[in-house]
């Protein structure tokens, strides 16, 4: 049994709530799929916690923008402001740690392919939003399951041996003959209309999306204090 988290975006309260829940289930194996920073108020503490608890650490587009591996022009105005703010406030340890985050990770023992955006073009930061996008990407990894984040919208996509695609919102059994793309959602800035933190728990038999409430107001207060864009503060309580 293991847990998969993604898109924490410097939201310490959400990350702590999720780590508490993972611990309460007795799970020790945690994979992180990228976007540790950007948007939220606690980049240093979040990166420290992720490095302490996760055995896989992947990079997202925000992580790469902060360390200048992805041009900041790629971002909308508000995301860019948060990237620039993050760059200004992080300590050297966080900066150096972000450089070590990888683009993809294959876990042979678990038959898993892990990436922030898409297996097809991991550093182009494209999205898998439609079944058409999913079908294309099923041809770019060989493992049974591909784990992704990036869109902040959790979904489980099953590809039957016939090629038919099925989707699930909350959970599904894992069939030995099927393959899967699992978007584990976002810990720190959900965008599916549910403001609770999202992450995934996987066993050999089952994949489940878990939702965890956290203290949104505390995160918002810090963002206000640091002058982060209002739209980023308000979207946390809407989960959009
Ligand atoms: Zn993200």
GROMACS .gro file of C-alpha atoms and ligand atoms in nm:
model
  241
    1UNK     CA    1   0.000   0.000   0.000
    2UNK     CA    2   0.131   0.346  -0.086
    3UNK     CA    3   0.015   0.707  -0.112
    4UNK     CA    4   0.060   0.950  -0.400
    5UNK     CA    5   0.048   1.326  -0.354
    6UNK     CA    6   0.089   1.613  -0.602
    7UNK     CA    7   0.055   1.989  -0.646
    8UNK     CA    8   0.109   2.094  -0.286
    9UNK     CA    9   0.188   2.450  -0.397
   10UNK     CA   10   0.341   2.575  -0.072
   11UNK     CA   11   0.023   2.495   0.123
   12UNK     CA   12   0.162   2.371   0.455
   13UNK     CA   13  -0.174   2.324   0.632
   14UNK     CA   14  -0.307   2.105   0.351
   15UNK     CA   15   0.015   1.901   0.336
   16UNK     CA   16   0.018   1.843   0.711
   17UNK     CA   17  -0.346   1.729   0.707
   18UNK     CA   18  -0.272   1.485   0.425
   19UNK     CA   19   0.045   1.351   0.589
   20UNK     CA   20  -0.150   1.299   0.914
   21UNK     CA   21  -0.414   1.102   0.726
   22UNK     CA   22  -0.150   0.892   0.548
   23UNK     CA   23   0.020   0.820   0.882
   24UNK     CA   24  -0.311   0.721   1.043
   25UNK     CA   25  -0.353   0.455   0.772
   26UNK     CA   26  -0.009   0.314   0.855
   27UNK     CA   27   0.125   0.400   0.509
   28UNK     CA   28   0.499   0.472   0.492
   29UNK     CA   29   0.554   0.476   0.117
   30UNK     CA   30   0.475   0.820  -0.032
   31UNK     CA   31   0.537   0.941  -0.389
   32UNK     CA   32   0.528   1.310  -0.480
   33UNK     CA   33   0.444   1.411  -0.840
   34UNK     CA   34   0.555   1.775  -0.853
   35UNK     CA   35   0.462   2.139  -0.792
   36UNK     CA   36   0.589   2.164  -0.437
   37UNK     CA   37   0.589   2.545  -0.463
   38UNK     CA   38   0.404   2.831  -0.633
   39UNK     CA   39   0.071   2.995  -0.530
   40UNK     CA   40   0.095   2.937  -0.151
   41UNK     CA   41   0.276   3.096   0.145
   42UNK     CA   42   0.512   2.826   0.284
   43UNK     CA   43   0.760   2.705   0.019
   44UNK     CA   44   1.055   2.627   0.251
   45UNK     CA   45   0.854   2.427   0.506
   46UNK     CA   46   0.667   2.235   0.236
   47UNK     CA   47   0.985   2.135   0.051
   48UNK     CA   48   1.143   2.025   0.381
   49UNK     CA   49   0.846   1.805   0.469
   50UNK     CA   50   0.828   1.653   0.120
   51UNK     CA   51   1.200   1.569   0.128
   52UNK     CA   52   1.157   1.412   0.469
   53UNK     CA   53   0.857   1.193   0.383
   54UNK     CA   54   0.856   1.113   0.009
   55UNK     CA   55   1.072   0.853  -0.158
   56UNK     CA   56   1.002   0.989  -0.505
   57UNK     CA   57   1.027   1.366  -0.568
   58UNK     CA   58   0.922   1.491  -0.912
   59UNK     CA   59   0.935   1.844  -1.053
   60UNK     CA   60   0.632   2.041  -1.173
   61UNK     CA   61   0.619   2.349  -1.394
   62UNK     CA   62   0.610   2.584  -1.092
   63UNK     CA   63   0.913   2.418  -0.936
   64UNK     CA   64   1.100   2.455  -1.263
   65UNK     CA   65   0.992   2.818  -1.307
   66UNK     CA   66   1.123   2.910  -0.962
   67UNK     CA   67   1.468   2.771  -1.047
   68UNK     CA   68   1.451   2.919  -1.399
   69UNK     CA   69   1.436   2.589  -1.590
   70UNK     CA   70   1.097   2.689  -1.739
   71UNK     CA   71   1.046   3.050  -1.859
   72UNK     CA   72   0.813   3.248  -1.633
   73UNK     CA   73   0.645   3.396  -1.945
   74UNK     CA   74   0.468   3.062  -1.977
   75UNK     CA   75   0.251   3.150  -1.673
   76UNK     CA   76  -0.056   3.370  -1.633
   77UNK     CA   77  -0.018   3.696  -1.441
   78UNK     CA   78  -0.113   3.557  -1.098
   79UNK     CA   79   0.088   3.239  -1.120
   80UNK     CA   80   0.385   3.447  -1.239
   81UNK     CA   81   0.354   3.682  -0.940
   82UNK     CA   82   0.353   3.384  -0.706
   83UNK     CA   83   0.657   3.230  -0.881
   84UNK     CA   84   0.847   3.559  -0.848
   85UNK     CA   85   0.745   3.595  -0.482
   86UNK     CA   86   0.859   3.236  -0.418
   87UNK     CA   87   1.195   3.302  -0.583
   88UNK     CA   88   1.247   3.603  -0.356
   89UNK     CA   89   1.164   3.429  -0.026
   90UNK     CA   90   1.303   3.074  -0.050
   91UNK     CA   91   1.630   2.986   0.121
   92UNK     CA   92   1.925   2.837  -0.060
   93UNK     CA   93   1.852   2.485   0.065
   94UNK     CA   94   1.507   2.490  -0.100
   95UNK     CA   95   1.651   2.632  -0.422
   96UNK     CA   96   1.915   2.357  -0.442
   97UNK     CA   97   1.663   2.086  -0.343
   98UNK     CA   98   1.425   2.185  -0.626
   99UNK     CA   99   1.707   2.132  -0.877
  100UNK     CA  100   1.722   1.766  -0.771
  101UNK     CA  101   1.354   1.692  -0.844
  102UNK     CA  102   1.323   1.461  -1.147
  103UNK     CA  103   1.089   1.486  -1.449
  104UNK     CA  104   0.982   1.121  -1.454
  105UNK     CA  105   1.027   0.813  -1.239
  106UNK     CA  106   0.965   0.449  -1.332
  107UNK     CA  107   0.908   0.208  -1.043
  108UNK     CA  108   0.954  -0.137  -1.191
  109UNK     CA  109   0.854  -0.326  -0.875
  110UNK     CA  110   0.517  -0.145  -0.870
  111UNK     CA  111   0.474  -0.144  -1.251
  112UNK     CA  112   0.438   0.237  -1.234
  113UNK     CA  113   0.527   0.536  -1.447
  114UNK     CA  114   0.524   0.869  -1.257
  115UNK     CA  115   0.520   1.215  -1.418
  116UNK     CA  116   0.380   1.560  -1.333
  117UNK     CA  117   0.218   1.644  -1.668
  118UNK     CA  118   0.217   1.382  -1.949
  119UNK     CA  119   0.427   1.075  -2.033
  120UNK     CA  120   0.441   1.194  -2.397
  121UNK     CA  121   0.620   1.528  -2.332
  122UNK     CA  122   0.710   1.557  -1.963
  123UNK     CA  123   0.879   1.898  -1.993
  124UNK     CA  124   0.621   2.063  -2.220
  125UNK     CA  125   0.370   2.080  -1.934
  126UNK     CA  126   0.072   1.976  -2.145
  127UNK     CA  127  -0.246   1.849  -1.980
  128UNK     CA  128  -0.444   1.527  -2.001
  129UNK     CA  129  -0.797   1.670  -1.985
  130UNK     CA  130  -0.991   1.458  -2.234
  131UNK     CA  131  -1.018   1.089  -2.318
  132UNK     CA  132  -0.852   1.176  -2.649
  133UNK     CA  133  -0.547   1.315  -2.460
  134UNK     CA  134  -0.548   1.003  -2.243
  135UNK     CA  135  -0.564   0.763  -2.540
  136UNK     CA  136  -0.260   0.928  -2.701
  137UNK     CA  137  -0.064   0.915  -2.375
  138UNK     CA  138  -0.139   0.547  -2.307
  139UNK     CA  139   0.108   0.479  -2.594
  140UNK     CA  140   0.395   0.664  -2.423
  141UNK     CA  141   0.448   0.444  -2.117
  142UNK     CA  142   0.487   0.069  -2.086
  143UNK     CA  143   0.390   0.015  -1.724
  144UNK     CA  144   0.041  -0.081  -1.608
  145UNK     CA  145  -0.026   0.247  -1.427
  146UNK     CA  146   0.074   0.605  -1.502
  147UNK     CA  147   0.038   0.851  -1.212
  148UNK     CA  148  -0.001   1.221  -1.293
  149UNK     CA  149  -0.101   1.555  -1.136
  150UNK     CA  150  -0.087   1.904  -1.293
  151UNK     CA  151  -0.455   1.973  -1.371
  152UNK     CA  152  -0.554   1.970  -1.000
  153UNK     CA  153  -0.857   1.756  -1.095
  154UNK     CA  154  -0.850   1.398  -0.972
  155UNK     CA  155  -0.969   1.125  -1.206
  156UNK     CA  156  -0.901   0.756  -1.271
  157UNK     CA  157  -0.895   0.645  -1.636
  158UNK     CA  158  -0.905   0.272  -1.714
  159UNK     CA  159  -0.809   0.132  -2.056
  160UNK     CA  160  -0.960  -0.211  -2.117
  161UNK     CA  161  -0.778  -0.467  -2.338
  162UNK     CA  162  -1.036  -0.381  -2.607
  163UNK     CA  163  -0.914  -0.019  -2.605
  164UNK     CA  164  -1.231   0.111  -2.442
  165UNK     CA  165  -1.173   0.389  -2.187
  166UNK     CA  166  -1.368   0.418  -1.860
  167UNK     CA  167  -1.342   0.693  -1.596
  168UNK     CA  168  -1.398   0.695  -1.220
  169UNK     CA  169  -1.409   0.987  -0.982
  170UNK     CA  170  -1.350   0.825  -0.643
  171UNK     CA  171  -1.214   0.470  -0.667
  172UNK     CA  172  -1.197   0.150  -0.867
  173UNK     CA  173  -1.066  -0.206  -0.847
  174UNK     CA  174  -0.746  -0.268  -1.043
  175UNK     CA  175  -0.796  -0.531  -1.313
  176UNK     CA  176  -0.482  -0.720  -1.409
  177UNK     CA  177  -0.566  -0.694  -1.778
  178UNK     CA  178  -0.638  -0.318  -1.779
  179UNK     CA  179  -0.403  -0.019  -1.781
  180UNK     CA  180  -0.460   0.308  -1.597
  181UNK     CA  181  -0.384   0.678  -1.594
  182UNK     CA  182  -0.453   0.817  -1.246
  183UNK     CA  183  -0.462   1.191  -1.181
  184UNK     CA  184  -0.423   1.211  -0.803
  185UNK     CA  185  -0.554   1.570  -0.781
  186UNK     CA  186  -0.398   1.852  -0.580
  187UNK     CA  187  -0.312   1.869  -0.211
  188UNK     CA  188  -0.276   2.246  -0.195
  189UNK     CA  189  -0.507   2.395  -0.458
  190UNK     CA  190  -0.791   2.165  -0.574
  191UNK     CA  191  -0.980   2.281  -0.886
  192UNK     CA  192  -1.264   2.030  -0.914
  193UNK     CA  193  -1.509   2.229  -0.701
  194UNK     CA  194  -1.420   2.043  -0.380
  195UNK     CA  195  -1.189   2.258  -0.163
  196UNK     CA  196  -1.062   1.962   0.042
  197UNK     CA  197  -0.706   1.841  -0.019
  198UNK     CA  198  -0.685   1.545  -0.261
  199UNK     CA  199  -0.444   1.254  -0.283
  200UNK     CA  200  -0.449   0.886  -0.384
  201UNK     CA  201  -0.401   0.556  -0.202
  202UNK     CA  202  -0.306   0.250  -0.410
  203UNK     CA  203  -0.289  -0.119  -0.326
  204UNK     CA  204  -0.240  -0.412  -0.564
  205UNK     CA  205  -0.618  -0.441  -0.588
  206UNK     CA  206  -0.753  -0.088  -0.567
  207UNK     CA  207  -0.695   0.281  -0.638
  208UNK     CA  208  -0.879   0.538  -0.430
  209UNK     CA  209  -0.894   0.920  -0.433
  210UNK     CA  210  -0.903   1.051  -0.076
  211UNK     CA  211  -1.031   1.398   0.028
  212UNK     CA  212  -0.916   1.565   0.349
  213UNK     CA  213  -1.042   1.891   0.501
  214UNK     CA  214  -0.778   2.134   0.631
  215UNK     CA  215  -0.755   2.478   0.787
  216UNK     CA  216  -0.801   2.689   0.470
  217UNK     CA  217  -0.839   3.013   0.669
  218UNK     CA  218  -0.488   2.989   0.817
  219UNK     CA  219  -0.335   2.945   0.471
  220UNK     CA  220  -0.540   3.236   0.335
  221UNK     CA  221  -0.435   3.466   0.623
  222UNK     CA  222  -0.067   3.405   0.551
  223UNK     CA  223  -0.120   3.464   0.178
  224UNK     CA  224  -0.290   3.796   0.262
  225UNK     CA  225  -0.006   3.897   0.492
  226UNK     CA  226   0.250   3.827   0.217
  227UNK     CA  227   0.052   4.019  -0.045
  228UNK     CA  228  -0.010   3.722  -0.275
  229UNK     CA  229  -0.278   3.779  -0.545
  230UNK     CA  230  -0.635   3.792  -0.412
  231UNK     CA  231  -0.765   3.554  -0.678
  232UNK     CA  232  -0.523   3.284  -0.553
  233UNK     CA  233  -0.639   3.338  -0.194
  234UNK     CA  234  -1.010   3.316  -0.274
  235UNK     CA  235  -0.994   3.015  -0.502
  236UNK     CA  236  -0.881   2.794  -0.211
  237UNK     CA  237  -1.221   2.808  -0.041
  238UNK     CA  238  -1.404   2.749  -0.371
  239UNK     CA  239  -1.181   2.463  -0.477
  240UNK     CA  240  -1.176   2.605  -0.830
  241LIG    ZN1  241   0.009   2.255  -1.006
   0.00000   0.00000   0.00000
